[in-house]
Coordinates of C-alpha atoms and ligand atoms in Angstrom, one line a residue:
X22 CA -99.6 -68.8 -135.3
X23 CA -103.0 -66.8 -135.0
X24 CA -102.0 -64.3 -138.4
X25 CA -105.0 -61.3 -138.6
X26 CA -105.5 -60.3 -142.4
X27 CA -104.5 -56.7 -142.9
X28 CA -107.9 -54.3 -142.7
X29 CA -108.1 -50.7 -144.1
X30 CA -107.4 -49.7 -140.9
X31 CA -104.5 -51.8 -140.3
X32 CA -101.9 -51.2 -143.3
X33 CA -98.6 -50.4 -142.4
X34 CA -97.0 -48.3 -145.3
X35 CA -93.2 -50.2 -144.5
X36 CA -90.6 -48.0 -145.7
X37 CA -88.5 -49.2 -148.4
X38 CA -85.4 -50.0 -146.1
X39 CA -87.7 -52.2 -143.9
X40 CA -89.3 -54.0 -147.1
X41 CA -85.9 -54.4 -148.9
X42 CA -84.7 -56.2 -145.8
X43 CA -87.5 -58.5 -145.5
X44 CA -86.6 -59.3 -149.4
X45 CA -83.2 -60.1 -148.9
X46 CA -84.4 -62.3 -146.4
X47 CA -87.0 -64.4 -147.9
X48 CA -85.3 -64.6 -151.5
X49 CA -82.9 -66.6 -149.3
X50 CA -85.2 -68.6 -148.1
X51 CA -85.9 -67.5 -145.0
X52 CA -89.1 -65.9 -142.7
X53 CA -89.0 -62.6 -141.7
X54 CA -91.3 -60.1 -139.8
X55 CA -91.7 -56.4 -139.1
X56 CA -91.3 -56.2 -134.9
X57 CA -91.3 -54.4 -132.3
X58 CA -91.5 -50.0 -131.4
X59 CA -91.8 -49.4 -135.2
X60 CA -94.8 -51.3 -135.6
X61 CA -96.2 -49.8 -132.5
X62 CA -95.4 -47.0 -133.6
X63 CA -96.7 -46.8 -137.0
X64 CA -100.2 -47.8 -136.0
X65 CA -100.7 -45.2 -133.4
X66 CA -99.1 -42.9 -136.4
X67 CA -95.9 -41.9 -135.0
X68 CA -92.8 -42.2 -136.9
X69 CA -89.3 -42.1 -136.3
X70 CA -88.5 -45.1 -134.8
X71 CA -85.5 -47.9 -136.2
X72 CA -87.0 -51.0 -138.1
X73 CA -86.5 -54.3 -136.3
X74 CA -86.6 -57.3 -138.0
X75 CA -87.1 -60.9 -136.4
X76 CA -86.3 -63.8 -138.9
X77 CA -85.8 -67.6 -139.0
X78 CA -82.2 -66.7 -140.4
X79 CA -78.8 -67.1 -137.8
X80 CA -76.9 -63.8 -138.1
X81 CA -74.4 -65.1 -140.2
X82 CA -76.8 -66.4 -142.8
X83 CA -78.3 -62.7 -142.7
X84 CA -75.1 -61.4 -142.8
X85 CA -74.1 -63.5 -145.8
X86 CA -77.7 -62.6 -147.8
X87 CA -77.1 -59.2 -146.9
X88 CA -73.4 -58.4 -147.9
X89 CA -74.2 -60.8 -151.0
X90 CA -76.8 -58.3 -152.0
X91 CA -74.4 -55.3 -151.5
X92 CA -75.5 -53.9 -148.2
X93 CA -73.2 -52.9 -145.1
X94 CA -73.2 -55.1 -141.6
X95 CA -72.2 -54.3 -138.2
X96 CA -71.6 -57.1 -135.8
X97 CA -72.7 -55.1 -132.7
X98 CA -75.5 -57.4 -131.2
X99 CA -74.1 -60.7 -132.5
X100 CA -74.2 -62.2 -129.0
X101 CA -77.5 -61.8 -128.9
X102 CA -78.3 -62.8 -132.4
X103 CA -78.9 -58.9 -133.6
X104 CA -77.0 -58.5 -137.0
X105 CA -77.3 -54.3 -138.1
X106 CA -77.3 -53.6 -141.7
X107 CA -77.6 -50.4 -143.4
X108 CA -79.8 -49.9 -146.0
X109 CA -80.3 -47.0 -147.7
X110 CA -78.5 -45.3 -145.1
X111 CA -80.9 -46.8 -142.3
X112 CA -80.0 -49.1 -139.8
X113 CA -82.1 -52.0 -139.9
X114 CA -81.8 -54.0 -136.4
X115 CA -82.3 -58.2 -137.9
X116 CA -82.3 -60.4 -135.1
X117 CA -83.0 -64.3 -135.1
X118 CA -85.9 -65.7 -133.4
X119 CA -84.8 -66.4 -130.0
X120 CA -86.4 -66.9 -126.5
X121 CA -84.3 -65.5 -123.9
X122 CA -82.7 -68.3 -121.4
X123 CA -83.1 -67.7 -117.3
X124 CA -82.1 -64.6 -116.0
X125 CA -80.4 -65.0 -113.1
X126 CA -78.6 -61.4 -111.9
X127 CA -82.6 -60.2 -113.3
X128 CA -80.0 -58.3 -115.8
X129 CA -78.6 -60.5 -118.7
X130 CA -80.4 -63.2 -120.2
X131 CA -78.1 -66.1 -119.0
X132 CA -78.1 -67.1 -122.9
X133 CA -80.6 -66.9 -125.4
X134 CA -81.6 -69.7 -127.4
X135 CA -82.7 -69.7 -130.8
X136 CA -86.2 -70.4 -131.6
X137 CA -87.6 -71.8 -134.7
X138 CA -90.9 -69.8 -134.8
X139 CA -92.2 -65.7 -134.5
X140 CA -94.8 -67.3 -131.7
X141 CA -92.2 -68.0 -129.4
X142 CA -89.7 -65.0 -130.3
X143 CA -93.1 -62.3 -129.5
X144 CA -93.2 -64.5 -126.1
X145 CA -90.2 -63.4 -124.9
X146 CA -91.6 -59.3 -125.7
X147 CA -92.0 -57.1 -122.8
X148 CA -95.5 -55.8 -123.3
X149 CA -98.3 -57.3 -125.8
X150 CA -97.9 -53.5 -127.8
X151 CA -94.4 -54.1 -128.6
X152 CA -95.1 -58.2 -129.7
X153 CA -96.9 -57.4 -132.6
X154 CA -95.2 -58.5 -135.6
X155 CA -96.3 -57.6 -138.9
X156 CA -95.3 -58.6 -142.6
X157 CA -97.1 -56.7 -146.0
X158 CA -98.6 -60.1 -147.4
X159 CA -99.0 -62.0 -144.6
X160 CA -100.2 -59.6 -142.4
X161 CA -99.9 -59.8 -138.2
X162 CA -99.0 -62.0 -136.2
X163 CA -100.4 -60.7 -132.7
X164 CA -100.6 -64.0 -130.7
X165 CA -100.8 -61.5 -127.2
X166 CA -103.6 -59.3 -128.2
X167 CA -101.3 -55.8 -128.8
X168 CA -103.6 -54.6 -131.3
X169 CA -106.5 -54.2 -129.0
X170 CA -104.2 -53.1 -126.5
X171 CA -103.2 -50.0 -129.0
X172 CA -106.5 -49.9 -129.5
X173 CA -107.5 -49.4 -125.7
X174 CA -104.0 -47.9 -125.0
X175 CA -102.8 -50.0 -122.2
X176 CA -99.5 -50.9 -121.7
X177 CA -99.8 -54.8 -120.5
X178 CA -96.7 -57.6 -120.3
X179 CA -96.7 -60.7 -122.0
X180 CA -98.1 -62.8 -119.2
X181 CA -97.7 -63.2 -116.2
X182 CA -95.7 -59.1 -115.1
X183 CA -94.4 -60.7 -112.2
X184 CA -92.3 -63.6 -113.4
X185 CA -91.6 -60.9 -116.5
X186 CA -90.2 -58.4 -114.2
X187 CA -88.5 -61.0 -112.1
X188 CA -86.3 -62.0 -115.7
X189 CA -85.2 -58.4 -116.3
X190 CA -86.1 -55.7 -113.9
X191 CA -85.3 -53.2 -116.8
X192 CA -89.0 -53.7 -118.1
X193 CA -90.5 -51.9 -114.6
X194 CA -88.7 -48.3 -116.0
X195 CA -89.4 -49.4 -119.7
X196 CA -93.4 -49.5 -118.3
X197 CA -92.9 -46.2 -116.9
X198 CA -91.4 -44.7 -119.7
X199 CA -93.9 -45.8 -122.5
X200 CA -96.2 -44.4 -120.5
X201 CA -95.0 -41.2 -120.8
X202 CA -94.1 -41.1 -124.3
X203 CA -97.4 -42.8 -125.4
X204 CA -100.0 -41.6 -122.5
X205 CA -101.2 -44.9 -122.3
X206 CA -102.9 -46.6 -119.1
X207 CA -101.1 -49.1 -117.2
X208 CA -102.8 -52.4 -116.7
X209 CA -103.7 -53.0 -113.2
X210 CA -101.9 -56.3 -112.4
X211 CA -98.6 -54.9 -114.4
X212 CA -98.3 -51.7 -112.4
X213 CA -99.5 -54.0 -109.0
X214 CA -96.7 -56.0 -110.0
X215 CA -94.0 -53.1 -111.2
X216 CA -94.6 -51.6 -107.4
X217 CA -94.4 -54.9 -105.6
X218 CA -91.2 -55.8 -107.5
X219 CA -89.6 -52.2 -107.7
X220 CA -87.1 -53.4 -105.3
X221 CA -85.4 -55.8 -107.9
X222 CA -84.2 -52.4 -110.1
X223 CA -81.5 -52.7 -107.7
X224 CA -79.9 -55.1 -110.0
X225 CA -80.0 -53.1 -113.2
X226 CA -77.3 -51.2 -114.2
X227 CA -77.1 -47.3 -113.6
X228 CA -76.4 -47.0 -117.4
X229 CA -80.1 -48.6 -118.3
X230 CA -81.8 -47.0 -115.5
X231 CA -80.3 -43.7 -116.4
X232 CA -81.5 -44.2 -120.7
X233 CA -84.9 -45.1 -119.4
X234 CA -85.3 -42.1 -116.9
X235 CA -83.7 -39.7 -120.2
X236 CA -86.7 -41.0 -122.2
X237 CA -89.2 -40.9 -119.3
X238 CA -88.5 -36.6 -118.9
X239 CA -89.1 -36.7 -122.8
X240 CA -91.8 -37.8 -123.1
X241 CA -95.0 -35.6 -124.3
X242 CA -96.9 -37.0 -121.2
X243 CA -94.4 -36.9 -118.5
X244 CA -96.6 -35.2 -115.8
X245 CA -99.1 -38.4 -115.9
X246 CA -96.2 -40.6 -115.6
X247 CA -94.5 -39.2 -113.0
X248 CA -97.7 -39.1 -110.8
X249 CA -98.8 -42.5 -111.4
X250 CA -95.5 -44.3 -111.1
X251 CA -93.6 -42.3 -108.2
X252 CA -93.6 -44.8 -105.9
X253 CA -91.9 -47.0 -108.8
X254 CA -89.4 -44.6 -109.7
X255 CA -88.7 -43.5 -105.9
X256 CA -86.6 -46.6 -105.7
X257 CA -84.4 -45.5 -108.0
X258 CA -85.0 -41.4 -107.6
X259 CA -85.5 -41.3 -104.3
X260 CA -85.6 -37.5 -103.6
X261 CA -89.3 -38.0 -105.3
X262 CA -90.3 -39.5 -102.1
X263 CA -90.0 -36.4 -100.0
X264 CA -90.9 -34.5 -102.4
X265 CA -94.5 -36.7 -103.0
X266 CA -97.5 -34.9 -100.7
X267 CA -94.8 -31.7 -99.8
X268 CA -98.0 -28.9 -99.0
X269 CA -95.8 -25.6 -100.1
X270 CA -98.3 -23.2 -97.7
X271 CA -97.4 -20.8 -100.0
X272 CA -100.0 -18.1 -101.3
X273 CA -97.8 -19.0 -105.4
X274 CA -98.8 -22.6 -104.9
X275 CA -101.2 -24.9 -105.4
X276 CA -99.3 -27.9 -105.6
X277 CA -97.8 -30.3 -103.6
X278 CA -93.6 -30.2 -104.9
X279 CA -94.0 -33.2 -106.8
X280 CA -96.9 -32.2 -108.4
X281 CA -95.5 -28.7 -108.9
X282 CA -92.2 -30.2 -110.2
X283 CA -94.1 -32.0 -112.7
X284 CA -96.0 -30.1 -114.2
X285 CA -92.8 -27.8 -114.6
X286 CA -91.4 -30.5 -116.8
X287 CA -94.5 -31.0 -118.9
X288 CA -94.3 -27.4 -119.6
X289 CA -90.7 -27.3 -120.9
X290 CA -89.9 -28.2 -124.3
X291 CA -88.8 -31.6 -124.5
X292 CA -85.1 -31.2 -124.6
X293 CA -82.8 -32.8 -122.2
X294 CA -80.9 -29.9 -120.4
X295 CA -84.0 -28.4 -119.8
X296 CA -86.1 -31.5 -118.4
X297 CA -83.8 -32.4 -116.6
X298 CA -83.0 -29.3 -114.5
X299 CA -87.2 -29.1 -114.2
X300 CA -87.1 -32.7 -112.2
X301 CA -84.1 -31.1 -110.0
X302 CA -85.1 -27.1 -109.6
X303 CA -87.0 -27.7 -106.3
X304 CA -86.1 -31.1 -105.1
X305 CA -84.4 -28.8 -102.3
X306 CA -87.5 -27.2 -101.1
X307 CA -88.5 -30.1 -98.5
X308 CA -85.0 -29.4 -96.8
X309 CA -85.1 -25.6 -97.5
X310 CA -88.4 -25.2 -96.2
X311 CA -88.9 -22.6 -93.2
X312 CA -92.0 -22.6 -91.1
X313 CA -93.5 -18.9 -90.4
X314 CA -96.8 -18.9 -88.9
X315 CA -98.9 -20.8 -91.4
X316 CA -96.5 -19.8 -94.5
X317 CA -93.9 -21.8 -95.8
X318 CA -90.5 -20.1 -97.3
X319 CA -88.1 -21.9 -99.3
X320 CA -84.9 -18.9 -98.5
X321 CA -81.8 -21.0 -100.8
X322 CA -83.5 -23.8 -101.8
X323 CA -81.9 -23.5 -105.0
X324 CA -78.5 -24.3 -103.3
X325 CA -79.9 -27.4 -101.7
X326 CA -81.5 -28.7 -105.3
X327 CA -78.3 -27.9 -106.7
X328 CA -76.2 -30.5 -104.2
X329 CA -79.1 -32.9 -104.4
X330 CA -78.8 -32.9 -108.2
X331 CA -75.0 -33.0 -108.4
X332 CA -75.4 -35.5 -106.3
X333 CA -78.5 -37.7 -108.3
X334 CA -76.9 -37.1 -111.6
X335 CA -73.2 -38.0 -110.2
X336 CA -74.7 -41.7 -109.2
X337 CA -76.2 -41.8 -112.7
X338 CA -73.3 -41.3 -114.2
X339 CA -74.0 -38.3 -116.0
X340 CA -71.3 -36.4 -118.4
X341 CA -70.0 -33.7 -116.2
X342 CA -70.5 -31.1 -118.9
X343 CA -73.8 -31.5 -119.2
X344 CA -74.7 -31.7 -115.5
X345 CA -72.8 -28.4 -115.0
X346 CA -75.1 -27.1 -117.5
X347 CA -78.3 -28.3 -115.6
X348 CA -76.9 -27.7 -112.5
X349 CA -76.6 -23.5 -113.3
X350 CA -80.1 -23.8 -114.6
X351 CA -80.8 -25.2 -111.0
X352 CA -78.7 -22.6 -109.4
X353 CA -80.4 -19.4 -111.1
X354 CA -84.1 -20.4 -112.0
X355 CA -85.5 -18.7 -109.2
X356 CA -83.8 -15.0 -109.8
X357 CA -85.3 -12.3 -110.8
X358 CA -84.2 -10.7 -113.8
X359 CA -85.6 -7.8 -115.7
X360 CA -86.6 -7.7 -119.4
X361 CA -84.1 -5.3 -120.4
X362 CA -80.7 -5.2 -121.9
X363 CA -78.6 -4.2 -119.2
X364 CA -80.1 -6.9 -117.2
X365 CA -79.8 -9.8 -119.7
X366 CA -76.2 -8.7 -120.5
X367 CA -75.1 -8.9 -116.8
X368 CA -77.3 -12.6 -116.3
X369 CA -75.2 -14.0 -119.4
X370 CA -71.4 -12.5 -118.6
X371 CA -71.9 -13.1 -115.0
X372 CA -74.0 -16.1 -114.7
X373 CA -73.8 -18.2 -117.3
X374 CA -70.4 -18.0 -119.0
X375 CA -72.1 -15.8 -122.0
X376 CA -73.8 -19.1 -123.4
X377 CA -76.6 -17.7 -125.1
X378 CA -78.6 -21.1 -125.5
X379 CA -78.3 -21.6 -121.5
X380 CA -79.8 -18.4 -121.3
X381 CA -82.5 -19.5 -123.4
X382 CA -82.6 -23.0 -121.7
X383 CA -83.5 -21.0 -118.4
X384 CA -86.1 -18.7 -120.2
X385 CA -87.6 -22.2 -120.7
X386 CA -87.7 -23.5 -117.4
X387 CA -88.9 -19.9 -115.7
X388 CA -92.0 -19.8 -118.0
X389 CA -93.0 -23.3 -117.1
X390 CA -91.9 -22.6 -113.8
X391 CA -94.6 -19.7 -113.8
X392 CA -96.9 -21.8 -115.4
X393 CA -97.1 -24.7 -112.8
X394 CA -97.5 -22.4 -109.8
X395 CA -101.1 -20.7 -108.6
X396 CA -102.8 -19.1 -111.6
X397 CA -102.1 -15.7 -110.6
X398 CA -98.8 -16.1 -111.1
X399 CA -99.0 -17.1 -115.0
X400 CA -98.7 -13.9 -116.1
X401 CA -94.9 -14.0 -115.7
X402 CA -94.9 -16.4 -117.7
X403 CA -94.9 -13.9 -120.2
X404 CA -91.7 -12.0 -118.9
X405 CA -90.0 -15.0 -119.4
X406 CA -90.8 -14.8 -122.9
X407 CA -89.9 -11.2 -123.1
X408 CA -86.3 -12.2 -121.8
X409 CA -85.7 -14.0 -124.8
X410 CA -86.7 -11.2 -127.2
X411 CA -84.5 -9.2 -125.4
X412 CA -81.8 -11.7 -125.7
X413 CA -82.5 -12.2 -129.8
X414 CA -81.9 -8.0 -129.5
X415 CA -78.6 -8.1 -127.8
X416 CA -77.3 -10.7 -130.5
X417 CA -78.5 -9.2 -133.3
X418 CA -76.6 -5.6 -131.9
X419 CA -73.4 -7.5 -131.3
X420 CA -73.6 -5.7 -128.2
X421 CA -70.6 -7.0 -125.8
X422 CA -72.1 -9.1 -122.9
X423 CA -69.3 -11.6 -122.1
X424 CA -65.2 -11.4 -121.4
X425 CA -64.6 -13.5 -125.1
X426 CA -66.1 -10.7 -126.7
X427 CA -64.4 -7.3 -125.1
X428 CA -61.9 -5.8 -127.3
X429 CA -59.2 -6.4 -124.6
X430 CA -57.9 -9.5 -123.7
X431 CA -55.7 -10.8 -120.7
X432 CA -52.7 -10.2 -123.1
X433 CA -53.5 -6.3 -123.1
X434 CA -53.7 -6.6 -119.6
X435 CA -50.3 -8.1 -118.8
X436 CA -48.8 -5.8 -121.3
X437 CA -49.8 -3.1 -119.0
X438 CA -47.2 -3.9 -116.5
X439 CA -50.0 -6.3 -114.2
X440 CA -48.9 -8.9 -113.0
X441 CA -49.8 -12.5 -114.1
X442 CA -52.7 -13.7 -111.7
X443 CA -56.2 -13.1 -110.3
X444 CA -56.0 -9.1 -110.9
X445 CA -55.8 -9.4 -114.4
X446 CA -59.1 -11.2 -113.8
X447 CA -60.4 -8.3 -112.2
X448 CA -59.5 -5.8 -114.4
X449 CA -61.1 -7.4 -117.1
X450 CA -64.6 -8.0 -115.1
X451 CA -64.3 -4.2 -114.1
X452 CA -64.0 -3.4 -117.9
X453 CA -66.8 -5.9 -119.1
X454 CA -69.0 -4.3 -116.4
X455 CA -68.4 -1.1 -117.5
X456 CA -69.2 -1.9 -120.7
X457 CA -72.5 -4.0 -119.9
X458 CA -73.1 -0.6 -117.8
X459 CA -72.8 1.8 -120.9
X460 CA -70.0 3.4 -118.9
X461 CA -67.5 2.9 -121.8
X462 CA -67.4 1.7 -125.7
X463 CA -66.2 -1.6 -126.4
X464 CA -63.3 -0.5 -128.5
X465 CA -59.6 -1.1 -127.5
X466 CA -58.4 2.5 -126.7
X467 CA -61.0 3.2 -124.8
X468 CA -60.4 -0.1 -122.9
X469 CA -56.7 0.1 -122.9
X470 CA -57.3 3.6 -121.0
X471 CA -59.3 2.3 -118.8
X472 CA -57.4 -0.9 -118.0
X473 CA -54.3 1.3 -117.4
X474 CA -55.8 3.2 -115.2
X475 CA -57.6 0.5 -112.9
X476 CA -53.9 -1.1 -112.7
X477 CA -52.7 2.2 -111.5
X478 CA -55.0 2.0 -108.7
X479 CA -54.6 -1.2 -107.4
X480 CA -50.8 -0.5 -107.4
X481 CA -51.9 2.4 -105.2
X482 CA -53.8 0.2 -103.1
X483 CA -51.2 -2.6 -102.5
X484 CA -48.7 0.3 -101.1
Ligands
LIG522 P1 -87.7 -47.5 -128.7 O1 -86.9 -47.9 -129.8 O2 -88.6 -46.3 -128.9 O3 -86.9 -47.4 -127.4 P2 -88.7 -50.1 -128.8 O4 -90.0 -50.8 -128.3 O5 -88.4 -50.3 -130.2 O6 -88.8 -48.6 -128.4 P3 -86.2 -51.3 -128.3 O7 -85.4 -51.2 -127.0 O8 -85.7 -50.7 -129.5 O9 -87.6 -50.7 -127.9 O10 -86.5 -52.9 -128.4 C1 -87.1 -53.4 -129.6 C2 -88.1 -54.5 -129.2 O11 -87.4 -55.5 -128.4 C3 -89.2 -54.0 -128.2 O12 -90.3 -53.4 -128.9 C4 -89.6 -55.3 -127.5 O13 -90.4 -56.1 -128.3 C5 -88.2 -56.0 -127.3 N1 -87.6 -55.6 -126.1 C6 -86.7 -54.6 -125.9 N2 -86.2 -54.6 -124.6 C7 -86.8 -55.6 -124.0 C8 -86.7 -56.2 -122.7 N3 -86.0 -55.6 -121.7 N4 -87.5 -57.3 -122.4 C9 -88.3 -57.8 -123.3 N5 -88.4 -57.4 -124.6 C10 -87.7 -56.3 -124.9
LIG523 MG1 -86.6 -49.6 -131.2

């Protein structure tokens, strides 16, 4: 075991959840280290990330040390040696030193084994920045040289990335994706070796790919990522691939769509609606695209993103709520809508279902949109920004702007003698609009009159 004395530089200040684990642990006897993100984490000074433990201890003996010194278990990971406990209302992740057996379906480990030493359990890591393990006394344990590699910020496997990636394809998007969240460099033989193998993410299941592609559009250097792995994550996004060297001709442009599209990510707050309708608002322009002279148009290219991402975040397996959500951010990012009331009243009743946070969801993506295009087009950036002052405005006035809010409701309508069915529908858009229009008050007489007389007519118009 090559253990580095801690330095100045190299304290980690363990919370006391992670050091009242590593207590129970030893007081019983056993050996047990700090591993994994949170330690990567905490020396490049980010927090946030779950403890891990590794330990010489089989689950049940942690479970029995922990739950004899009064703390909760969960038996989630058990068949893979991960006990959770809960310590002062953390989870702590304690795992036994394994190595993980072959890999045959490159998915599951076939079985792990239990190891007797931290040397062997950091060789079975994915990259030498996540097989550091540390401990307050004792210090690291960083047999694969992650420290320099934080140092250096490289993201690197644990030998050879070939036969790594061959055992679990999962670590090509995992590679991918701490490059974005950590704008680190890739080594040169591990990204060689994450194109050359792409092909074997075939055998990893849509419900991993899709976690890892979630944290790759977080991340606070997406736009690097995306350009230096595309030809990675083509194999399992494969509308990147025509949208990759796409020359818009446009005067607005001055980026290819991919490198448009990524930019627009990078410029959206990192929040998951959002990010995800940036990777998806043009994917239809290489399809849309119309050739005029030396000019490219894109006429309805939102249409075509918006069947390309139904379809992309169908076969991910994506909650159908919150792709409908993306997918209207798709559908609308490219109208134009003024910075005043009237406007922003009829964008949220007739557009987005009165959802407020959508509408500021697709202020979002407009202004990054504006800010990823040619410079002279930042400046509307600033509408966009404008467009959600006006929004705070129409909240704060209670001002009516969708059909849950109009002082009539279908019942009214009905009452009126209409019919049950699509015209009490109408009636109540008509009213809404009028109301969005200044044409009436939102109050029930008014709206009652109103209604009434709207029925009237159409009875007039069906004789
Ligand atoms: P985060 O929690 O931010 O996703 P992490 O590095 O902690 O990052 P986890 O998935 O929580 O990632 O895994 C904890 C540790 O387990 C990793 O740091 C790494 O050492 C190891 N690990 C996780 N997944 C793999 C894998 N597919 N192959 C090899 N080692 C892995
Ligand atoms: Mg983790």
């Amino acid at each position: 075991m090559k253990t580095l004395a801690t330095t100045a530089n190299h304290i980690i200040d363990l919370p006391s959840h992670a050091l009242a684990a590593l207590e129970v642990l030893e007081s019983a006897g056993f050996e047990a280290w700090c591993v994994g993100g949170f330690i990567r984490d905490a020396l490049l000074g980010r927090a946030g990330n779950d403890v891990d433990i590794a330990c010489s201890a089989h689950w049940r003996q942690a479970q029995a040390s922990f739950e004899a010194a009064g703390y909760r278990t969960h038996e989630t990971g058990v068949a893979h040696g991960t006990l959770t406990v809960i310590i002062e209302g953390h989870p702590v992740e304690v795992t036994t030193y394994r190595c993980d057996g072959s890999y045959s379906d490159g998915r599951h480990p076939d079985e792990v084994s239990f190891v007797s030493t931290i040397d062997e359990d950091l060789a079975r890591r994915d990259f030498t920045i996540n097989a550091i393990a540390y401990h307050p006394i004792r210090g690291f344990v960083d047999e694969f040289d992650g420290l320099a590699d934080l140092q250096t910020r490289v993201i690197r496997t644990v030998g050879d990335p070939k036969k790594r990636f061959a055992e679990d394809a999962l670590r090509i998007l995992r590679a991918c994706r701490f490059k974005s969240q950590l704008g680190f460099s890739l080594d040169e033989e591990t990204l060689s070796a994450m194109k050359s193998s792409k092909s074997m993410l075939r055998s990893v299941s849509i419900e991993r790919v899709t976690h890892e592609i979630d944290l790759l559009l977080l991340g606070d250097h997406v736009h690097d990522a995306l350009m230096e792995t595309v030809d990675v994550l083509s194999f399992v996004l494969p509308e990147l691939a025509s949208m990759k060297g796409f020359d818009q001709r446009t005067p607005y442009h001055i980026y290819d769509v991919l490198e448009h599209t990524a930019w627009v990510i990078q410029h959206t707050p990192p929040e998951r609606l959002v990010r995800w309708a940036a990777l998806i608002h043009d994917m239809g322009k290489p399809a849309a695209a119309f050739e005029d002279g030396d000019v490219r148009h894109f006429y309805g290219h939102a249409h075509v993103s918006v069947d390309l991402g139904r379809a992309l975040m169908t076969r991910f397996l994506m909650a159908p709520a919150f792709r409908d959500r993306v997918l209207t951010l798709v559908k609308y990012h490219d109208d134009v809508i003024s910075p005043d009331a009237r406007a922003v009243k009829r964008v949220l009743g007739r557009k987005l279902g009165g959802d407020a946070d959508l509408f500021r969801s697709l202020c979002d993506l407009k202004r990054a949109d504006a800010l990823s295009q040619a410079p002279h087009c930042a400046p509307r950036a600033e509408v966009a920004q404008e467009l959600k002052r006006v929004l705070d405005e129409i909240l704060e006035s209670k001002d009516a702007f969708s059909l849950r809010q109009l002082a009539v409701n279908g019942r009214d309508i009905l009452s009126l003698g209409v019919e049950a069915g699509p015209r009490v529908g109408t009636i109540l858009d008509a009213a809404l609009e009028a109301v969005v229009e200044g044409d009436l008050p939102n109050e029930r007489e008014a709206l009652l009159a109103f209604a009434a007389s709207q029925a009237q007519a159409g009875q007039q118009g069906a004789h």
